[in-house]
Short mmCIF file of C-alpha atoms and ligand atoms in Angstrom, two decimals:
data_model
loop_
_atom_site.label_atom_id
_atom_site.label_comp_id
_atom_site.label_asym_id
_atom_site.label_seq_id
_atom_site.Cartn_x
_atom_site.Cartn_y
_atom_site.Cartn_z
CA MET A 1 20.62 0.01 23.15
CA SER A 2 22.44 -1.50 20.37
CA ARG A 3 22.02 -0.42 16.95
CA SER A 4 23.24 -3.33 15.18
CA LEU A 5 22.02 -6.89 14.52
CA PHE A 6 23.80 -9.98 13.18
CA ALA A 7 22.26 -12.21 10.66
CA ALA A 8 23.54 -15.69 9.44
CA ASP A 9 21.42 -15.10 6.18
CA ALA A 10 19.95 -11.76 5.16
CA LEU A 11 18.33 -10.98 1.74
CA LEU A 12 20.33 -7.94 0.40
CA PRO A 13 19.48 -5.99 -2.75
CA GLN A 14 21.40 -8.34 -5.04
CA GLY A 15 20.48 -11.31 -3.16
CA TRP A 16 20.92 -13.94 -0.12
CA ALA A 17 24.36 -13.05 1.78
CA ARG A 18 25.82 -15.18 4.80
CA ASP A 19 26.90 -13.60 7.89
CA VAL A 20 25.58 -10.02 7.95
CA LEU A 21 26.10 -7.43 10.23
CA LEU A 22 23.56 -4.56 10.00
CA ALA A 23 24.20 -1.31 11.78
CA TRP A 24 22.04 1.85 11.71
CA ASP A 25 22.37 5.32 13.20
CA GLU A 26 20.20 7.22 15.66
CA THR A 27 17.91 8.03 13.17
CA GLY A 28 17.45 4.68 12.25
CA ARG A 29 19.27 4.75 8.64
CA LEU A 30 21.53 1.65 7.95
CA ILE A 31 25.08 2.94 7.96
CA GLN A 32 26.47 -0.68 7.47
CA VAL A 33 25.64 -3.87 5.79
CA GLN A 34 28.43 -5.94 5.60
CA ALA A 35 28.20 -9.77 4.30
CA ASP A 36 30.80 -12.27 5.44
CA ALA A 37 31.62 -10.40 8.59
CA GLN A 38 32.82 -11.80 12.15
CA ALA A 39 30.27 -11.42 14.65
CA PRO A 40 31.40 -8.90 16.85
CA GLN A 41 30.98 -9.11 20.84
CA GLY A 42 27.82 -8.11 22.15
CA VAL A 43 26.06 -7.59 18.93
CA PRO A 44 22.45 -9.47 19.21
CA ARG A 45 22.09 -12.23 16.73
CA SER A 46 18.79 -12.34 14.76
CA ALA A 47 16.60 -15.64 15.46
CA GLY A 48 16.08 -16.19 11.88
CA PRO A 49 16.94 -15.20 8.15
CA VAL A 50 16.62 -11.23 7.82
CA ILE A 51 14.63 -9.96 4.90
CA PRO A 52 13.74 -6.39 3.93
CA GLY A 53 10.58 -5.05 5.31
CA MET A 54 7.72 -4.48 2.54
CA PRO A 55 6.28 -1.02 2.16
CA ASN A 56 2.66 -0.87 1.18
CA LEU A 57 1.93 1.09 -1.26
CA HIS A 58 -1.97 1.26 -1.17
CA SER A 59 -4.21 1.62 1.82
CA HIS A 60 -7.78 2.82 2.77
CA ALA A 61 -7.36 2.19 6.72
CA PHE A 62 -11.10 2.63 7.33
CA GLN A 63 -12.05 -0.14 5.04
CA ARG A 64 -10.55 -2.72 7.32
CA ALA A 65 -13.26 -2.43 9.75
CA PHE A 66 -15.61 -3.00 6.35
CA ALA A 67 -13.75 -6.25 5.31
CA GLY A 68 -16.20 -9.50 5.26
CA LEU A 69 -19.06 -7.41 5.33
CA THR A 70 -19.96 -7.63 1.51
CA GLU A 71 -19.29 -11.55 0.80
CA HIS A 72 -22.94 -12.25 0.30
CA ARG A 73 -25.20 -12.12 -2.97
CA ALA A 74 -27.13 -8.87 -2.91
CA GLY A 75 -28.57 -8.39 -6.45
CA GLN A 76 -28.53 -10.47 -9.53
CA GLN A 77 -25.07 -9.78 -10.14
CA ASP A 78 -22.58 -8.01 -7.55
CA SER A 79 -19.85 -6.10 -8.87
CA PHE A 80 -17.24 -3.45 -7.99
CA TRP A 81 -19.91 -0.86 -8.11
CA SER A 82 -22.25 -2.42 -5.65
CA TRP A 83 -19.66 -3.14 -3.44
CA ARG A 84 -18.60 0.54 -3.60
CA THR A 85 -22.53 1.66 -2.92
CA LEU A 86 -22.36 -0.35 0.27
CA MET A 87 -18.75 0.95 1.23
CA TYR A 88 -20.16 4.50 0.62
CA ARG A 89 -22.94 3.61 3.14
CA PHE A 90 -20.13 2.30 5.89
CA ALA A 91 -17.80 5.37 5.16
CA ALA A 92 -20.86 7.86 5.71
CA ARG A 93 -20.93 6.82 9.57
CA LEU A 94 -17.49 6.97 10.30
CA GLY A 95 -15.83 9.50 12.82
CA PRO A 96 -12.32 10.58 13.85
CA GLN A 97 -12.32 8.11 16.76
CA HIS A 98 -13.25 5.32 14.53
CA MET A 99 -10.73 6.35 12.07
CA GLU A 100 -7.95 6.42 14.68
CA ALA A 101 -9.20 2.95 16.24
CA ILE A 102 -9.28 1.25 13.13
CA ALA A 103 -5.73 2.71 11.36
CA THR A 104 -4.34 1.68 15.06
CA TRP A 105 -5.13 -1.79 14.79
CA LEU A 106 -4.77 -2.07 11.13
CA TYR A 107 -1.20 -0.68 11.38
CA ALA A 108 -0.30 -2.93 14.16
CA GLU A 109 -1.75 -5.86 11.96
CA MET A 110 0.51 -4.56 8.92
CA LEU A 111 3.52 -4.71 11.06
CA GLU A 112 3.09 -8.26 12.51
CA ALA A 113 2.27 -9.46 8.90
CA GLY A 114 5.85 -8.04 7.24
CA TYR A 115 4.92 -4.29 6.05
CA THR A 116 7.03 -1.69 7.57
CA SER A 117 5.44 1.25 5.89
CA VAL A 118 2.34 2.37 4.28
CA CYS A 119 1.01 4.96 1.63
CA GLU A 120 -2.37 6.08 3.21
CA PHE A 121 -4.60 7.08 0.30
CA GLN A 122 -6.78 9.08 2.61
CA TYR A 123 -10.11 10.73 0.82
CA VAL A 124 -12.64 10.92 3.77
CA HIS A 125 -12.11 14.49 4.57
CA HIS A 126 -15.43 16.03 5.69
CA ASP A 127 -17.82 15.23 8.67
CA ALA A 128 -20.92 13.17 7.92
CA ASP A 129 -22.96 15.90 6.69
CA GLY A 130 -20.07 16.80 3.95
CA ARG A 131 -19.03 19.93 5.78
CA PRO A 132 -15.44 20.24 6.70
CA TYR A 133 -14.30 19.66 10.18
CA ALA A 134 -13.41 22.89 12.38
CA ASP A 135 -10.24 21.60 11.64
CA ASP A 136 -10.23 20.59 8.18
CA ALA A 137 -7.18 17.92 8.57
CA THR A 138 -9.25 15.96 11.47
CA LEU A 139 -9.12 12.55 9.76
CA SER A 140 -5.85 12.84 8.17
CA LEU A 141 -4.41 13.87 11.71
CA ALA A 142 -6.21 10.71 13.22
CA LEU A 143 -4.42 8.53 10.48
CA LEU A 144 -0.99 10.21 11.19
CA ARG A 145 -1.21 9.62 15.19
CA ALA A 146 -2.30 5.87 14.26
CA ALA A 147 0.94 5.80 12.38
CA GLN A 148 3.23 7.40 15.16
CA ARG A 149 1.57 5.29 17.91
CA THR A 150 2.29 1.94 16.10
CA GLY A 151 5.44 3.19 14.59
CA ILE A 152 4.84 2.07 11.10
CA GLY A 153 6.55 4.12 8.30
CA PHE A 154 4.11 6.64 6.71
CA THR A 155 3.48 8.47 3.37
CA LEU A 156 0.24 10.22 3.46
CA LEU A 157 -1.66 10.83 0.26
CA PRO A 158 -4.61 13.31 0.73
CA VAL A 159 -6.83 12.67 -2.02
CA LEU A 160 -8.40 15.01 -4.55
CA TYR A 161 -12.19 13.79 -5.24
CA GLN A 162 -14.47 16.25 -7.41
CA THR A 163 -16.87 14.47 -9.75
CA SER A 164 -18.64 11.05 -10.13
CA GLY A 165 -17.85 10.51 -13.70
CA PHE A 166 -15.73 11.63 -16.90
CA GLY A 167 -16.83 15.16 -18.18
CA GLY A 168 -17.19 16.78 -14.91
CA LEU A 169 -20.30 14.73 -13.50
CA PRO A 170 -21.31 16.22 -10.39
CA PRO A 171 -20.60 14.09 -7.06
CA ASN A 172 -23.53 11.80 -5.68
CA GLU A 173 -24.58 11.99 -2.11
CA GLY A 174 -22.22 8.84 -0.91
CA GLN A 175 -19.40 11.10 -2.29
CA ARG A 176 -20.10 14.48 -0.13
CA ARG A 177 -17.18 13.54 2.65
CA PHE A 178 -14.84 13.35 -0.06
CA ILE A 179 -15.12 16.51 -2.16
CA ARG A 180 -12.95 19.36 -2.02
CA THR A 181 -11.72 22.21 -4.36
CA THR A 182 -8.44 22.19 -5.69
CA GLU A 183 -7.62 25.58 -3.59
CA SER A 184 -8.66 23.63 -0.38
CA MET A 185 -6.60 20.61 -1.38
CA LEU A 186 -3.69 22.79 -1.53
CA CYS A 187 -4.39 24.55 1.75
CA LEU A 188 -4.62 20.92 3.27
CA LEU A 189 -1.35 20.06 2.00
CA ASP A 190 0.29 23.19 3.45
CA ALA A 191 -1.45 22.52 7.08
CA LEU A 192 -0.17 18.87 6.83
CA LYS A 193 3.45 19.78 5.68
CA PRO A 194 4.94 20.35 9.05
CA VAL A 195 2.86 17.56 10.93
CA CYS A 196 4.49 14.98 8.51
CA GLU A 197 7.81 16.60 8.75
CA ALA A 198 7.92 16.23 12.53
CA GLN A 199 7.12 12.41 12.60
CA ASP A 200 9.44 11.83 9.50
CA ALA A 201 6.18 10.95 7.35
CA ARG A 202 6.19 12.03 3.74
CA LEU A 203 3.36 13.94 2.30
CA GLY A 204 2.32 13.20 -1.46
CA LEU A 205 -0.87 13.81 -3.41
CA ALA A 206 -3.71 11.57 -4.73
CA PRO A 207 -5.88 12.62 -7.58
CA HIS A 208 -8.34 9.65 -6.91
CA SER A 209 -8.76 8.89 -10.64
CA LEU A 210 -9.45 10.34 -13.99
CA ARG A 211 -13.45 9.73 -13.10
CA ALA A 212 -13.16 12.04 -10.15
CA VAL A 213 -10.70 14.83 -11.30
CA PRO A 214 -11.49 16.79 -14.14
CA PRO A 215 -8.05 17.71 -16.32
CA ALA A 216 -8.09 21.42 -15.08
CA ALA A 217 -8.08 20.31 -11.65
CA LEU A 218 -5.51 17.85 -12.12
CA GLN A 219 -3.10 20.53 -13.79
CA GLU A 220 -3.73 22.94 -11.06
CA ALA A 221 -3.34 20.40 -8.08
CA LEU A 222 -0.09 19.07 -9.59
CA ALA A 223 1.32 22.39 -10.25
CA GLY A 224 0.55 23.20 -6.46
CA LEU A 225 2.34 20.26 -5.23
CA ASP A 226 5.07 21.07 -7.05
CA ALA A 227 5.36 24.20 -5.39
CA LEU A 228 5.18 22.50 -2.01
CA ASP A 229 7.82 19.50 -3.08
CA ALA A 230 8.68 19.03 -6.29
CA ARG A 231 9.75 15.19 -5.54
CA ALA A 232 6.50 14.50 -3.74
CA PRO A 233 4.88 11.08 -4.82
CA ILE A 234 1.76 11.15 -6.87
CA HIS A 235 -0.94 8.11 -6.58
CA ILE A 236 -3.97 7.70 -8.99
CA HIS A 237 -6.32 4.91 -9.39
CA ILE A 238 -6.22 4.31 -13.10
CA ALA A 239 -8.01 1.65 -14.98
CA GLU A 240 -9.45 -0.96 -12.30
CA GLN A 241 -12.49 -1.68 -14.31
CA THR A 242 -13.33 -2.26 -17.81
CA GLN A 243 -16.49 0.09 -17.22
CA GLU A 244 -14.20 3.14 -16.59
CA VAL A 245 -12.04 2.25 -19.59
CA ASP A 246 -15.09 2.19 -21.63
CA ASP A 247 -16.29 5.36 -20.04
CA CYS A 248 -13.11 7.15 -20.44
CA VAL A 249 -12.89 6.17 -24.10
CA ALA A 250 -16.27 7.52 -24.71
CA TRP A 251 -15.37 10.80 -23.08
CA SER A 252 -11.73 11.38 -24.53
CA GLY A 253 -11.31 8.73 -27.19
CA GLN A 254 -8.49 7.46 -25.15
CA ARG A 255 -8.00 4.54 -22.54
CA PRO A 256 -7.24 6.01 -19.17
CA VAL A 257 -3.55 5.30 -19.18
CA ALA A 258 -3.21 6.49 -22.46
CA TRP A 259 -4.99 9.48 -21.65
CA LEU A 260 -2.73 10.26 -18.36
CA LEU A 261 0.79 9.60 -20.16
CA ASP A 262 -0.63 12.06 -22.90
CA HIS A 263 -1.84 14.87 -20.53
CA ALA A 264 0.37 14.81 -17.29
CA PRO A 265 3.87 14.48 -16.61
CA VAL A 266 4.01 10.93 -15.57
CA ASP A 267 7.55 9.83 -14.21
CA ALA A 268 9.15 8.05 -11.28
CA ARG A 269 7.15 10.15 -8.91
CA TRP A 270 4.11 8.38 -9.89
CA CYS A 271 2.23 5.29 -8.77
CA LEU A 272 -0.38 3.88 -11.00
CA VAL A 273 -2.83 2.09 -8.59
CA HIS A 274 -4.84 -0.88 -10.46
CA ALA A 275 -3.45 -0.32 -13.71
CA THR A 276 -5.27 -3.78 -14.32
CA HIS A 277 -6.50 -2.75 -17.87
CA MET A 278 -4.07 -1.91 -20.50
CA ASP A 279 -3.41 -2.23 -23.92
CA ASP A 280 -0.22 -3.70 -25.41
CA GLY A 281 1.15 0.17 -26.25
CA GLU A 282 -0.17 1.44 -22.64
CA TYR A 283 2.05 -1.60 -21.14
CA GLU A 284 5.06 -0.38 -22.86
CA ARG A 285 4.69 3.49 -22.36
CA ALA A 286 3.64 3.33 -18.66
CA ALA A 287 6.63 0.80 -17.74
CA ALA A 288 8.86 3.56 -19.72
CA SER A 289 7.51 6.24 -18.05
CA GLY A 290 9.30 4.83 -14.57
CA ALA A 291 5.85 4.99 -13.02
CA VAL A 292 5.44 2.14 -10.33
CA ALA A 293 2.51 0.00 -11.14
CA GLY A 294 0.63 -0.44 -7.69
CA LEU A 295 -0.85 -3.97 -7.58
CA CYS A 296 -3.17 -4.81 -4.85
CA PRO A 297 -3.73 -8.74 -5.64
CA THR A 298 -6.01 -9.52 -2.78
CA THR A 299 -8.31 -6.61 -3.32
CA GLU A 300 -8.43 -7.16 -7.00
CA ALA A 301 -9.48 -10.54 -6.40
CA ASN A 302 -11.60 -9.77 -4.18
CA LEU A 303 -13.65 -6.73 -6.15
CA GLY A 304 -13.52 -8.98 -9.33
CA ASP A 305 -11.17 -6.72 -11.24
CA GLY A 306 -9.50 -8.65 -13.64
CA ILE A 307 -5.82 -9.63 -13.84
CA PHE A 308 -2.76 -7.52 -14.54
CA ASP A 309 -0.45 -8.90 -17.32
CA PHE A 310 2.57 -9.03 -15.03
CA ALA A 311 4.95 -10.69 -17.48
CA ARG A 312 4.35 -8.08 -20.17
CA TRP A 313 4.70 -5.24 -17.47
CA ARG A 314 8.33 -6.93 -16.53
CA ALA A 315 9.31 -7.48 -19.97
CA HIS A 316 9.32 -3.65 -20.49
CA GLY A 317 11.27 -3.23 -17.20
CA GLY A 318 8.25 -1.66 -15.37
CA ALA A 319 8.71 -0.85 -11.60
CA TRP A 320 5.89 -2.35 -9.32
CA GLY A 321 4.93 -3.27 -5.75
CA VAL A 322 2.02 -4.23 -3.57
CA GLY A 323 -0.87 -2.80 -1.54
CA SER A 324 -3.48 -4.36 0.69
CA ASP A 325 -5.88 -1.67 -0.59
CA SER A 326 -9.39 -2.56 1.14
CA HIS A 327 -7.38 -4.95 3.64
CA ALA A 328 -9.58 -7.95 2.84
CA CYS A 329 -6.15 -9.37 3.47
CA VAL A 330 -3.42 -7.71 5.66
CA ASN A 331 -0.47 -9.83 4.75
CA ALA A 332 2.74 -8.89 2.81
CA ALA A 333 3.62 -12.47 1.83
CA GLU A 334 -0.08 -13.08 0.65
CA GLU A 335 -0.08 -10.36 -1.70
CA LEU A 336 2.86 -11.84 -3.36
CA LEU A 337 1.25 -15.44 -3.12
CA MET A 338 -1.87 -14.20 -4.97
CA LEU A 339 -0.04 -12.06 -7.65
CA GLU A 340 1.99 -15.15 -8.53
CA TYR A 341 -0.78 -17.53 -8.41
CA GLY A 342 -3.06 -15.15 -10.64
CA GLN A 343 -0.29 -15.20 -12.98
CA ARG A 344 0.04 -19.22 -12.90
CA LEU A 345 -3.49 -19.84 -13.38
CA VAL A 346 -3.67 -17.41 -16.57
CA THR A 347 -0.61 -18.63 -18.20
CA ARG A 348 -0.53 -22.18 -16.83
CA GLN A 349 3.14 -21.91 -15.84
CA ARG A 350 4.76 -22.01 -12.57
CA ASN A 351 7.43 -19.68 -11.30
CA VAL A 352 6.21 -16.86 -13.37
CA GLY A 353 7.67 -14.17 -11.00
CA ALA A 354 11.49 -15.65 -10.93
CA ASP A 355 13.72 -13.46 -13.01
CA ALA A 356 17.15 -13.75 -14.45
CA ALA A 357 18.94 -12.75 -11.30
CA HIS A 358 16.82 -14.78 -8.89
CA ARG A 359 15.43 -18.35 -9.74
CA GLN A 360 13.47 -18.50 -6.35
CA VAL A 361 10.37 -16.87 -7.08
CA ALA A 362 9.58 -15.60 -3.19
CA THR A 363 13.05 -13.98 -3.45
CA ALA A 364 12.55 -11.97 -6.85
CA LEU A 365 8.95 -10.69 -6.14
CA LYS A 366 10.25 -9.73 -2.55
CA LEU A 367 13.14 -7.79 -3.77
CA ALA A 368 11.26 -6.12 -6.66
CA ALA A 369 8.33 -5.42 -4.53
CA VAL A 370 10.37 -3.57 -1.75
CA GLN A 371 12.18 -1.55 -4.28
CA GLY A 372 8.89 -0.39 -6.18
CA GLY A 373 7.14 -0.07 -2.87
CA ALA A 374 10.11 2.37 -1.54
CA GLN A 375 9.96 4.44 -4.84
CA ALA A 376 6.06 4.74 -4.69
CA ALA A 377 6.38 5.82 -1.10
CA GLY A 378 8.93 8.67 -1.68
CA ARG A 379 10.95 7.33 1.34
CA ASP A 380 14.53 5.47 1.72
CA VAL A 381 12.85 2.25 2.57
CA GLY A 382 14.41 0.11 -0.54
CA GLY A 383 15.89 -2.64 1.73
CA LEU A 384 19.19 -3.74 3.42
CA ALA A 385 21.52 -1.27 2.05
CA ALA A 386 23.48 1.83 3.53
CA GLY A 387 21.45 4.91 3.35
CA GLN A 388 18.08 3.26 3.49
CA GLN A 389 15.78 2.86 6.56
CA ALA A 390 16.71 -0.14 8.94
CA ASP A 391 13.27 -1.81 8.12
CA PHE A 392 13.35 -5.34 8.24
CA VAL A 393 11.42 -8.53 9.06
CA VAL A 394 13.23 -11.60 10.97
CA LEU A 395 11.54 -15.00 9.79
CA ASP A 396 10.93 -17.56 12.47
CA ALA A 397 13.28 -20.07 11.73
CA ARG A 398 11.95 -22.34 14.36
CA HIS A 399 8.42 -22.56 12.77
CA VAL A 400 7.79 -25.88 11.86
CA ALA A 401 7.22 -24.67 7.79
CA LEU A 402 10.94 -23.27 8.06
CA GLN A 403 12.79 -25.24 10.29
CA GLY A 404 15.96 -26.67 8.93
CA LEU A 405 15.46 -25.47 5.55
CA PRO A 406 18.31 -23.26 3.85
CA ALA A 407 17.47 -19.44 3.90
CA PRO A 408 15.99 -18.92 0.40
CA GLU A 409 13.69 -21.85 1.07
CA MET A 410 12.64 -20.42 4.10
CA LEU A 411 11.48 -17.45 2.46
CA SER A 412 9.82 -19.48 -0.17
CA ALA A 413 8.10 -21.58 2.70
CA HIS A 414 7.06 -18.26 4.46
CA VAL A 415 5.25 -17.13 1.15
CA PHE A 416 3.91 -20.55 -0.23
CA ALA A 417 3.78 -23.14 2.87
CA SER A 418 3.41 -21.44 5.90
CA HIS A 419 0.59 -19.59 7.54
CA ARG A 420 2.58 -16.48 6.68
CA THR A 421 2.13 -14.30 9.62
CA SER A 422 2.99 -16.71 12.09
CA ALA A 423 6.43 -17.46 10.41
CA ILE A 424 7.46 -13.83 11.48
CA ASP A 425 9.36 -13.65 14.52
CA ALA A 426 10.37 -9.80 14.81
CA VAL A 427 9.91 -6.33 12.70
CA TRP A 428 11.97 -3.69 12.82
CA VAL A 429 11.22 -0.09 11.72
CA GLY A 430 13.70 2.53 11.25
CA GLY A 431 16.12 0.33 13.81
CA GLN A 432 13.23 -0.10 16.48
CA ALA A 433 11.75 -3.48 17.22
CA ARG A 434 8.23 -3.05 16.48
CA VAL A 435 7.00 -6.82 16.65
CA ALA A 436 8.74 -9.13 18.90
CA ALA A 437 7.88 -12.87 19.09
CA GLY A 438 5.01 -12.48 16.25
CA ARG A 439 3.15 -9.49 18.11
CA HIS A 440 3.05 -5.66 18.28
CA ALA A 441 3.17 -4.32 21.85
CA LEU A 442 -0.37 -2.80 21.27
CA HIS A 443 -1.86 -5.93 19.84
CA ASP A 444 -4.57 -6.43 22.49
CA GLU A 445 -5.41 -2.85 23.20
CA ALA A 446 -5.67 -1.93 19.70
CA ALA A 447 -7.80 -5.09 18.73
CA ALA A 448 -10.26 -4.45 21.58
CA ALA A 449 -10.51 -0.64 20.36
CA PHE A 450 -11.15 -1.91 16.72
CA VAL A 451 -13.78 -4.25 17.55
CA ALA A 452 -15.44 -1.57 19.73
CA ALA A 453 -15.34 1.17 17.02
CA ARG A 454 -16.56 -1.49 14.42
CA ARG A 455 -19.43 -2.72 16.82
CA GLN A 456 -20.58 1.23 16.89
CA LEU A 457 -20.30 1.72 13.34
CA LEU A 458 -22.61 -1.30 12.69
CA GLU A 459 -25.10 -0.39 15.33
CA ASP A 460 -25.73 3.31 14.45
C1 NGQ B 501 -11.58 3.52 -3.10
N1 NGQ B 501 -11.19 1.29 -3.99
O1 NGQ B 501 -11.25 4.88 -3.55
O2 NGQ B 501 -11.82 2.90 -1.98
C2 NGQ B 501 -11.64 2.57 -4.31
C3 NGQ B 501 -13.17 2.44 -4.55
C4 NGQ B 501 -13.60 4.01 -6.42
C5 NGQ B 501 -11.03 0.56 -5.19
N2 NGQ B 501 -10.67 1.32 -6.22
C6 NGQ B 501 -14.02 3.68 -5.11
N3 NGQ B 501 -10.45 -0.47 -5.08
O3 NGQ B 501 -12.85 3.68 -7.28
O4 NGQ B 501 -14.62 4.87 -6.86
ZN1 ZN B 502 -7.50 2.52 -3.72
#
């Protein structure tokens, strides 16, 4: 099998290049990315422009089967919190087979939609009654199998969850499957480490939020993680809802991002998921910490979170990436679209995501999100450069929305003027073709198993 591809147009970290020869080694790592190359004999040619695969930096896989089920008014005023109550009810029924079937379909969908790796923020740990499974890692292992089967790159972030609110409020009924001691979390990480290594997945840790993890536990867990892997990624939900900002201020006198920056060694290992509500000082300090802002534009819209001040974050040089979180939408291009449109609506300007290096918004957003996503994933998935994984997407140059356009406009049309997934021809992960002619090999089989699992969950 050829471990190379020739692309008439490819999006490299510096920008668009012509006549690019990509070559990778047997482990799937790029060893050559050469622009203005001659097409060597026998090297396959891509059917369209090649763009880097997008790392999805935030996923709760099981929620894919719940998407679409809360789009009706249930109370006087529905909110993130009323959604969460329903989501807990759904999570209460989930078994290991459901988890695997849902995640297998979800990861196949992700691949078809331009994501080549995913960070799984995994917090349903225990059996329905709240007791640990005989094998405590059961549900994490189901996710690892789904990743392996579909071929998506994987970062597993087991979640520490202990309290229902600031100040050590005891967990509620709906949270019983999530709860574990810090010690048992460290045991879980120990158990998962060899499994992750065997399939080239990265293992990190996710303290769920400051609402769910008291300060002493946070410290202890971080120390334990460091002992296991001092460079492992750390993700946390931080300031998604104004209610949690208010509660944090009432508890500590500080807003959550400010509190975290003062009490934890936040640096480039960290991903601050939904850092939506920050004041000016928090934007500046959080960006300077080197942490990645984990933006989930379609979920944040779906849940009524509020809008991140993207221009301010970038003015401070902040890193960022995107995640599909609750999976109301599973589409890398659509997250960029939603991000840009949210900013346009608020600022009443256009092309907010463009930057000095790249005037094309889609190009600028894609490159930045790949870089930030790779940092959050803790894996070498930062784009088309030697030393990085050969994770890439071939746009469908024959799609009506793209046909005949210059390559940068093809990417713009893919993001802003197409049905997005349908304008993708092929997706490669670690040098292996996982999607061809827009389809993952497991598409039909995984879809059927997903539908069956969801039906069962809704019947019980
Ligand atoms: C989650 N989802 O962990 O699934 C959360 C809801 C919470 C989002 N934050 C639960 N979008 O934050 O307590
Ligand atoms: Zn989340």
